[in-house]
Structures are given as C-alpha cells and as structure tokens.
Amino acid sequence: NSMFYADVDHSGASPVFGGWNTVPDLDWDDNYGELRAFASDAHSGFVFAGLQTGGVIAASPIAASLYTVDNVMIEAIQACDGHLFYQVQVGDQNLYYADIDALGNVGTIQSVTIAAASWSPRFPIQIVISPYDEYLYVFVPEVPPLLYKSSDTFRSFDASTTFSTVTTSDLASTGYEYSAFIVAPDGHYYAASYEGNSASYETRISTSDDGGTSWTTQIVAEDAGRGDFKAPGDSASYNLYYSRIMSDDMGASWSMHGGADGALAADPNNKNIAYVRTDW
C-alpha cells in the first residue's frame, strides 16, 4: 500500500491534472499501509498521518523527509496553515496542538482539554476549522452529536484556551445517526445524518445559522451514503459536498453525483472541483 499525490495546474482557463506519483517515503515497501487518517499542510507541503498501530508520522514528496511526530494512536488529525492538531484515542479528552515551520518541522506539542465527559462515537471524531472566523470545532458523532468550540482561533491556541459546548438538542431525534459536520464560509453549521439501516436509509442535512441555538433538518436524498463533508468557496457563494450528494446553491437544493460514498475532498483553488472515490 502507498500514499499518492498529483499536481494540478490552475494557471490556465481550465485545470490540468498531472499523473499520480507515490510519496517516496510512503511507498509500497515502507510498510505504512495501515494509515488511519491524514491531513496535509499547505504551509510546509508536508502530510501528517496517524498509524493504525500507533504513531503520528510526517512526510513530503521529497525522499528521506519522513519522521515520527508522536508515538500515540490518534482518533482525528487536522493541519492548517502551519498548525497541527490531533486527538488521541482510548478515552483521552484532550486536543494536542503544535506549530509547523516552513520545512515541515513540528514544534513543542501541547494540549488543552476538550471536555470532561468521555465519549465512544460510532464514527470517527472530526476536527473542523471554520473558514468564517478561524475557530476550531471538535465534532463527536453520537446521538445527538456532541460539538465543542474553541475559545481562541486555531492560530492562537495556548494554555488558556478552553472549549465550550455548542447546543445540539434539536438533533436528538431517535433514529438519526450523525456522521459529519462542517462550518461553511458564511458561518452556517451543517451536520449530516441518516435514518434507517445499511440496506435502506434517508440522508438528512441539518443547518444552523445562529451558532447552534436552533437547527433545521431536511431530507435530501435516499441512499446517499455517508462520508466526508466539504464547503469550498467564500461567504458570497460556496458549494457543499457530502458523500454522494452536492449542492451548488449553498444548501438550497441537492443532487446526486457520480462518486461513491466515503472519502471526498474539495480543490482549494476551485470550488467547482471535488475529488471523490469510485466504488472499486
């Protein structure tokens, strides 16, 4: 198993997609096929990944750049503009953070407490950074989901940073399974859920425009799957991508796209380009 990367040229009228290459230090013979989760940092050009058997590693497309950041097993990881965040498994209620320099080196790792109560979500925890105001959120997909917001922006974390609980009481309806959360460029919250079983279920999108005080929910599709949630664009115009569905009008309407449910990414340079996986 390998990690791959590709170059995309946005200098012309239409993007030009390059071929796929393996990350040299995460190639077929490096024994890192059990990568659990990863996040890329545009500031340094490094990717940071958690191993299924434990450990956070970092590498770039340049050979011999691989090194170990921390010897822990993580639940979630996020990197943004020279800042690294991750949450450790096995009942650890802390968020770990550190700066990343331009060469990909991680500085002193520190931590802040997210919450006192333990959790055991069915789906992975998510670390979400708001493009609207740069605050950091920790989303725990339970029923109802748990949502925590940092007291400082992701650039200003220190020992005094705390987390407050965002209201999700409107999302407590029996039978809803929440699996993903995103903050849109205009500050609106979106949470995705489904009701039913693996053979037949309905996908729902819940929205809050008042910081979680109230939520409204709409059924948007049947059998749309579950997976990643992305909201590329700006406050005036953004798209929403979730699993096998998308909205090009800021959530007013939804349609299916040709990919499968699961992993999904949005191009940071073009809101109209999304990368989705196929069934096989």
Short mmCIF file of C-alpha atoms in Angstrom, two decimals:
data_model
loop_
_atom_site.label_atom_id
_atom_site.label_comp_id
_atom_site.label_asym_id
_atom_site.label_seq_id
_atom_site.Cartn_x
_atom_site.Cartn_y
_atom_site.Cartn_z
CA ASN A 1 0.00 0.00 0.00
CA SER A 2 1.19 3.51 -0.81
CA MET A 3 0.29 7.16 -0.40
CA PHE A 4 -0.05 9.03 -3.69
CA TYR A 5 -0.03 12.66 -4.80
CA ALA A 6 -0.71 14.50 -8.05
CA ASP A 7 -0.03 18.03 -9.27
CA VAL A 8 -2.88 20.20 -10.57
CA ASP A 9 -2.09 23.28 -12.66
CA HIS A 10 -4.65 26.08 -12.27
CA SER A 11 -2.75 28.71 -14.25
CA GLY A 12 -4.87 28.35 -17.40
CA ALA A 13 -8.56 28.68 -18.17
CA SER A 14 -9.12 25.02 -17.23
CA PRO A 15 -7.21 22.94 -14.69
CA VAL A 16 -4.65 20.44 -15.95
CA PHE A 17 -4.38 17.28 -13.89
CA GLY A 18 -0.99 15.61 -13.65
CA GLY A 19 -0.32 11.92 -13.19
CA TRP A 20 -0.18 10.18 -9.83
CA ASN A 21 3.10 9.66 -8.01
CA THR A 22 3.89 7.83 -4.81
CA VAL A 23 5.22 9.71 -1.79
CA PRO A 24 8.76 8.25 -1.74
CA ASP A 25 8.86 7.50 1.99
CA LEU A 26 5.33 6.06 1.98
CA ASP A 27 5.79 3.71 -0.96
CA TRP A 28 4.84 0.04 -1.33
CA ASP A 29 7.90 -1.25 0.52
CA ASP A 30 7.78 1.14 3.51
CA ASN A 31 5.13 -0.82 5.44
CA TYR A 32 2.79 2.10 6.13
CA GLY A 33 -0.32 0.58 4.60
CA GLU A 34 -2.23 0.89 7.87
CA LEU A 35 -2.50 4.69 7.78
CA ARG A 36 -5.58 5.60 9.85
CA ALA A 37 -6.11 9.26 8.96
CA PHE A 38 -4.08 12.06 7.41
CA ALA A 39 -4.07 15.81 6.82
CA SER A 40 -1.93 17.98 4.56
CA ASP A 41 -0.39 21.34 5.43
CA ALA A 42 -0.08 23.87 2.59
CA HIS A 43 2.35 25.98 4.63
CA SER A 44 5.04 23.31 4.67
CA GLY A 45 3.99 20.89 1.93
CA PHE A 46 4.01 18.01 4.41
CA VAL A 47 1.36 15.40 5.08
CA PHE A 48 0.74 14.26 8.67
CA ALA A 49 -0.74 10.81 9.22
CA GLY A 50 -1.75 8.53 12.07
CA LEU A 51 -0.94 4.84 12.02
CA GLN A 52 -3.48 2.15 12.85
CA THR A 53 -0.95 0.58 15.23
CA GLY A 54 0.01 3.91 16.80
CA GLY A 55 2.19 6.86 15.95
CA VAL A 56 1.89 10.16 14.09
CA ILE A 57 4.28 10.49 11.13
CA ALA A 58 5.12 13.28 8.69
CA ALA A 59 6.48 13.21 5.13
CA SER A 60 6.67 15.30 1.98
CA PRO A 61 7.00 14.41 -1.73
CA ILE A 62 10.78 14.70 -1.24
CA ALA A 63 12.58 11.45 -0.39
CA ALA A 64 14.10 10.96 3.09
CA SER A 65 11.74 13.52 4.67
CA LEU A 66 9.82 11.02 6.81
CA TYR A 67 9.94 11.36 10.60
CA THR A 68 7.82 10.48 13.68
CA VAL A 69 5.93 13.35 15.32
CA ASP A 70 4.46 11.49 18.31
CA ASN A 71 4.16 7.87 19.46
CA VAL A 72 0.41 7.83 20.12
CA MET A 73 -2.64 6.34 18.44
CA ILE A 74 -4.91 9.10 17.17
CA GLU A 75 -8.64 9.37 16.55
CA ALA A 76 -8.57 12.52 14.40
CA ILE A 77 -5.98 14.83 12.85
CA GLN A 78 -6.08 18.26 11.19
CA ALA A 79 -3.44 20.59 9.74
CA CYS A 80 -3.93 24.15 8.55
CA ASP A 81 -1.54 26.95 7.59
CA GLY A 82 1.35 25.80 9.74
CA HIS A 83 -0.66 24.42 12.67
CA LEU A 84 -1.18 20.75 13.61
CA PHE A 85 -4.00 19.34 15.76
CA TYR A 86 -4.86 15.78 16.75
CA GLN A 87 -6.95 13.89 19.27
CA VAL A 88 -5.71 10.70 20.91
CA GLN A 89 -7.73 7.51 21.31
CA VAL A 90 -8.59 5.47 24.40
CA GLY A 91 -10.54 7.98 26.43
CA ASP A 92 -8.19 10.94 26.12
CA GLN A 93 -10.32 14.10 26.19
CA ASN A 94 -7.50 16.44 25.18
CA LEU A 95 -6.67 18.15 21.90
CA TYR A 96 -2.97 18.18 21.08
CA TYR A 97 -1.50 21.01 19.03
CA ALA A 98 1.81 22.32 17.71
CA ASP A 99 3.22 24.73 15.14
CA ILE A 100 4.69 23.51 11.85
CA ASP A 101 7.52 25.52 10.31
CA ALA A 102 8.10 26.04 6.58
CA LEU A 103 10.41 22.99 6.46
CA GLY A 104 7.77 20.69 7.96
CA ASN A 105 9.26 20.50 11.45
CA VAL A 106 6.77 20.25 14.30
CA GLY A 107 7.45 22.35 17.36
CA THR A 108 6.64 21.66 21.01
CA ILE A 109 3.46 19.58 21.37
CA GLN A 110 0.98 20.98 23.90
CA SER A 111 -2.57 20.08 24.86
CA VAL A 112 -5.85 21.59 26.04
CA THR A 113 -8.88 19.81 27.48
CA ILE A 114 -11.88 19.44 25.19
CA ALA A 115 -14.41 18.07 27.70
CA ALA A 116 -14.54 16.21 31.00
CA ALA A 117 -17.09 13.59 29.92
CA SER A 118 -15.93 10.55 27.97
CA TRP A 119 -17.37 9.54 24.63
CA SER A 120 -17.44 6.45 22.42
CA PRO A 121 -18.64 7.50 18.95
CA ARG A 122 -19.58 5.01 16.27
CA PHE A 123 -17.94 7.11 13.55
CA PRO A 124 -14.62 8.99 13.66
CA ILE A 125 -14.30 12.25 15.59
CA GLN A 126 -13.69 15.29 13.38
CA ILE A 127 -11.52 18.36 13.96
CA VAL A 128 -13.03 21.20 11.92
CA ILE A 129 -11.58 24.69 11.39
CA SER A 130 -14.09 27.37 10.47
CA PRO A 131 -13.22 29.34 7.32
CA TYR A 132 -15.58 32.06 8.57
CA ASP A 133 -13.84 33.06 11.82
CA GLU A 134 -10.98 30.50 12.18
CA TYR A 135 -12.28 28.95 15.41
CA LEU A 136 -11.73 25.22 15.87
CA TYR A 137 -14.52 22.69 16.45
CA VAL A 138 -14.44 19.11 17.67
CA PHE A 139 -17.38 17.06 16.38
CA VAL A 140 -18.25 13.77 18.11
CA PRO A 141 -20.82 11.77 16.10
CA GLU A 142 -23.14 10.40 18.75
CA VAL A 143 -26.96 10.62 19.10
CA PRO A 144 -27.31 13.54 19.48
CA PRO A 145 -23.84 14.54 18.29
CA LEU A 146 -21.50 16.42 20.61
CA LEU A 147 -19.98 19.66 19.34
CA TYR A 148 -17.30 21.76 21.04
CA LYS A 149 -15.93 25.17 20.01
CA SER A 150 -12.57 26.65 21.00
CA SER A 151 -12.30 29.97 22.84
CA ASP A 152 -9.43 31.05 20.56
CA THR A 153 -8.81 30.85 16.83
CA PHE A 154 -6.67 27.96 15.64
CA ARG A 155 -3.72 30.34 15.24
CA SER A 156 -3.84 31.46 18.89
CA PHE A 157 -4.03 28.27 20.95
CA ASP A 158 -2.19 28.40 24.28
CA ALA A 159 -2.52 27.09 27.83
CA SER A 160 -5.53 29.36 28.48
CA THR A 161 -7.58 28.02 25.54
CA THR A 162 -10.82 26.31 26.54
CA PHE A 163 -13.75 24.65 24.77
CA SER A 164 -17.45 25.40 25.15
CA THR A 165 -20.34 23.09 24.26
CA VAL A 166 -22.40 24.04 21.20
CA THR A 167 -26.12 23.29 21.55
CA THR A 168 -27.27 20.24 19.56
CA SER A 169 -30.51 19.44 21.41
CA ASP A 170 -32.53 19.87 18.19
CA LEU A 171 -30.54 16.95 16.75
CA ALA A 172 -31.63 14.44 19.38
CA SER A 173 -34.42 12.74 17.38
CA THR A 174 -34.39 8.99 17.83
CA GLY A 175 -33.06 7.04 14.89
CA TYR A 176 -30.79 9.72 13.45
CA GLU A 177 -27.14 8.74 13.09
CA TYR A 178 -24.88 11.80 12.69
CA SER A 179 -21.59 11.23 10.93
CA ALA A 180 -20.20 14.57 9.64
CA PHE A 181 -20.08 18.31 10.36
CA ILE A 182 -18.78 21.39 8.56
CA VAL A 183 -18.75 25.17 9.04
CA ALA A 184 -19.45 27.00 5.76
CA PRO A 185 -17.65 30.19 4.68
CA ASP A 186 -20.64 32.27 5.82
CA GLY A 187 -20.54 30.77 9.32
CA HIS A 188 -23.52 28.43 8.91
CA TYR A 189 -23.24 25.00 10.51
CA TYR A 190 -24.11 21.85 8.55
CA ALA A 191 -24.44 18.37 10.09
CA ALA A 192 -25.16 15.23 8.07
CA SER A 193 -27.10 12.24 9.33
CA TYR A 194 -29.09 9.28 8.12
CA GLU A 195 -32.04 7.25 9.35
CA GLY A 196 -32.62 3.58 8.64
CA ASN A 197 -30.22 0.72 8.06
CA SER A 198 -27.46 -0.16 5.62
CA ALA A 199 -29.97 -1.58 3.14
CA SER A 200 -32.31 1.43 3.03
CA TYR A 201 -31.83 4.82 4.61
CA GLU A 202 -32.51 8.52 4.09
CA THR A 203 -29.77 11.15 4.24
CA ARG A 204 -30.58 14.33 6.15
CA ILE A 205 -28.78 17.65 6.31
CA SER A 206 -29.27 19.81 9.41
CA THR A 207 -28.42 23.51 9.35
CA SER A 208 -27.92 26.20 11.99
CA ASP A 209 -27.40 29.90 11.23
CA ASP A 210 -27.35 31.02 14.87
CA GLY A 211 -24.35 29.18 16.28
CA GLY A 212 -26.25 26.02 17.17
CA THR A 213 -29.07 27.59 19.17
CA SER A 214 -31.56 26.14 16.70
CA TRP A 215 -31.27 23.63 13.86
CA THR A 216 -33.50 22.84 10.90
CA THR A 217 -33.37 19.48 9.13
CA GLN A 218 -34.27 18.44 5.61
CA ILE A 219 -34.33 15.05 3.89
CA VAL A 220 -32.13 15.48 0.84
CA ALA A 221 -31.71 12.01 -0.66
CA GLU A 222 -32.25 8.28 -0.28
CA ASP A 223 -29.23 6.00 -0.04
CA ALA A 224 -26.76 8.89 -0.45
CA GLY A 225 -24.29 7.15 1.83
CA ARG A 226 -22.12 8.79 4.44
CA GLY A 227 -18.62 10.18 4.36
CA ASP A 228 -16.77 13.48 4.24
CA PHE A 229 -18.34 16.96 4.27
CA LYS A 230 -16.71 19.90 2.42
CA ALA A 231 -17.79 23.52 1.76
CA PRO A 232 -15.39 25.25 -0.66
CA GLY A 233 -15.96 28.83 -1.80
CA ASP A 234 -16.49 32.12 0.00
CA SER A 235 -19.27 33.73 2.05
CA ALA A 236 -21.00 35.03 -1.08
CA SER A 237 -21.00 31.71 -2.95
CA TYR A 238 -19.97 28.24 -1.89
CA ASN A 239 -20.72 24.63 -2.79
CA LEU A 240 -21.45 21.78 -0.42
CA TYR A 241 -20.25 18.23 -0.99
CA TYR A 242 -21.22 15.31 1.22
CA SER A 243 -20.84 11.64 0.40
CA ARG A 244 -22.75 11.08 -2.90
CA ILE A 245 -24.66 14.39 -2.87
CA MET A 246 -23.79 18.01 -3.60
CA SER A 247 -25.32 21.50 -3.59
CA ASP A 248 -24.15 24.35 -5.82
CA ASP A 249 -26.51 26.88 -4.23
CA MET A 250 -25.35 26.96 -0.60
CA GLY A 251 -27.64 24.17 0.54
CA ALA A 252 -30.91 25.35 -1.04
CA SER A 253 -31.10 22.22 -3.21
CA TRP A 254 -29.20 18.96 -3.51
CA SER A 255 -28.42 16.44 -6.24
CA MET A 256 -26.52 13.18 -6.57
CA HIS A 257 -23.09 13.00 -8.21
CA GLY A 258 -21.32 10.07 -9.78
CA GLY A 259 -18.96 9.10 -6.97
CA ALA A 260 -19.36 6.60 -4.18
CA ASP A 261 -19.92 7.38 -0.52
CA GLY A 262 -16.90 7.83 1.73
CA ALA A 263 -13.71 9.80 1.16
CA LEU A 264 -14.17 13.16 -0.56
CA ALA A 265 -12.04 16.29 -0.96
CA ALA A 266 -12.60 19.75 -2.46
CA ASP A 267 -10.00 21.57 -4.53
CA PRO A 268 -8.79 24.60 -2.53
CA ASN A 269 -8.26 26.56 -5.76
CA ASN A 270 -11.60 25.87 -7.47
CA LYS A 271 -14.84 25.36 -5.56
CA ASN A 272 -16.39 23.57 -8.57
CA ILE A 273 -13.89 20.71 -8.42
CA ALA A 274 -14.35 17.87 -5.96
CA TYR A 275 -12.40 14.64 -5.73
CA VAL A 276 -14.50 11.59 -4.89
CA ARG A 277 -13.76 7.89 -4.81
CA THR A 278 -15.39 5.29 -7.03
CA ASP A 279 -16.98 2.05 -5.82
CA TRP A 280 -13.87 -0.02 -6.51
#
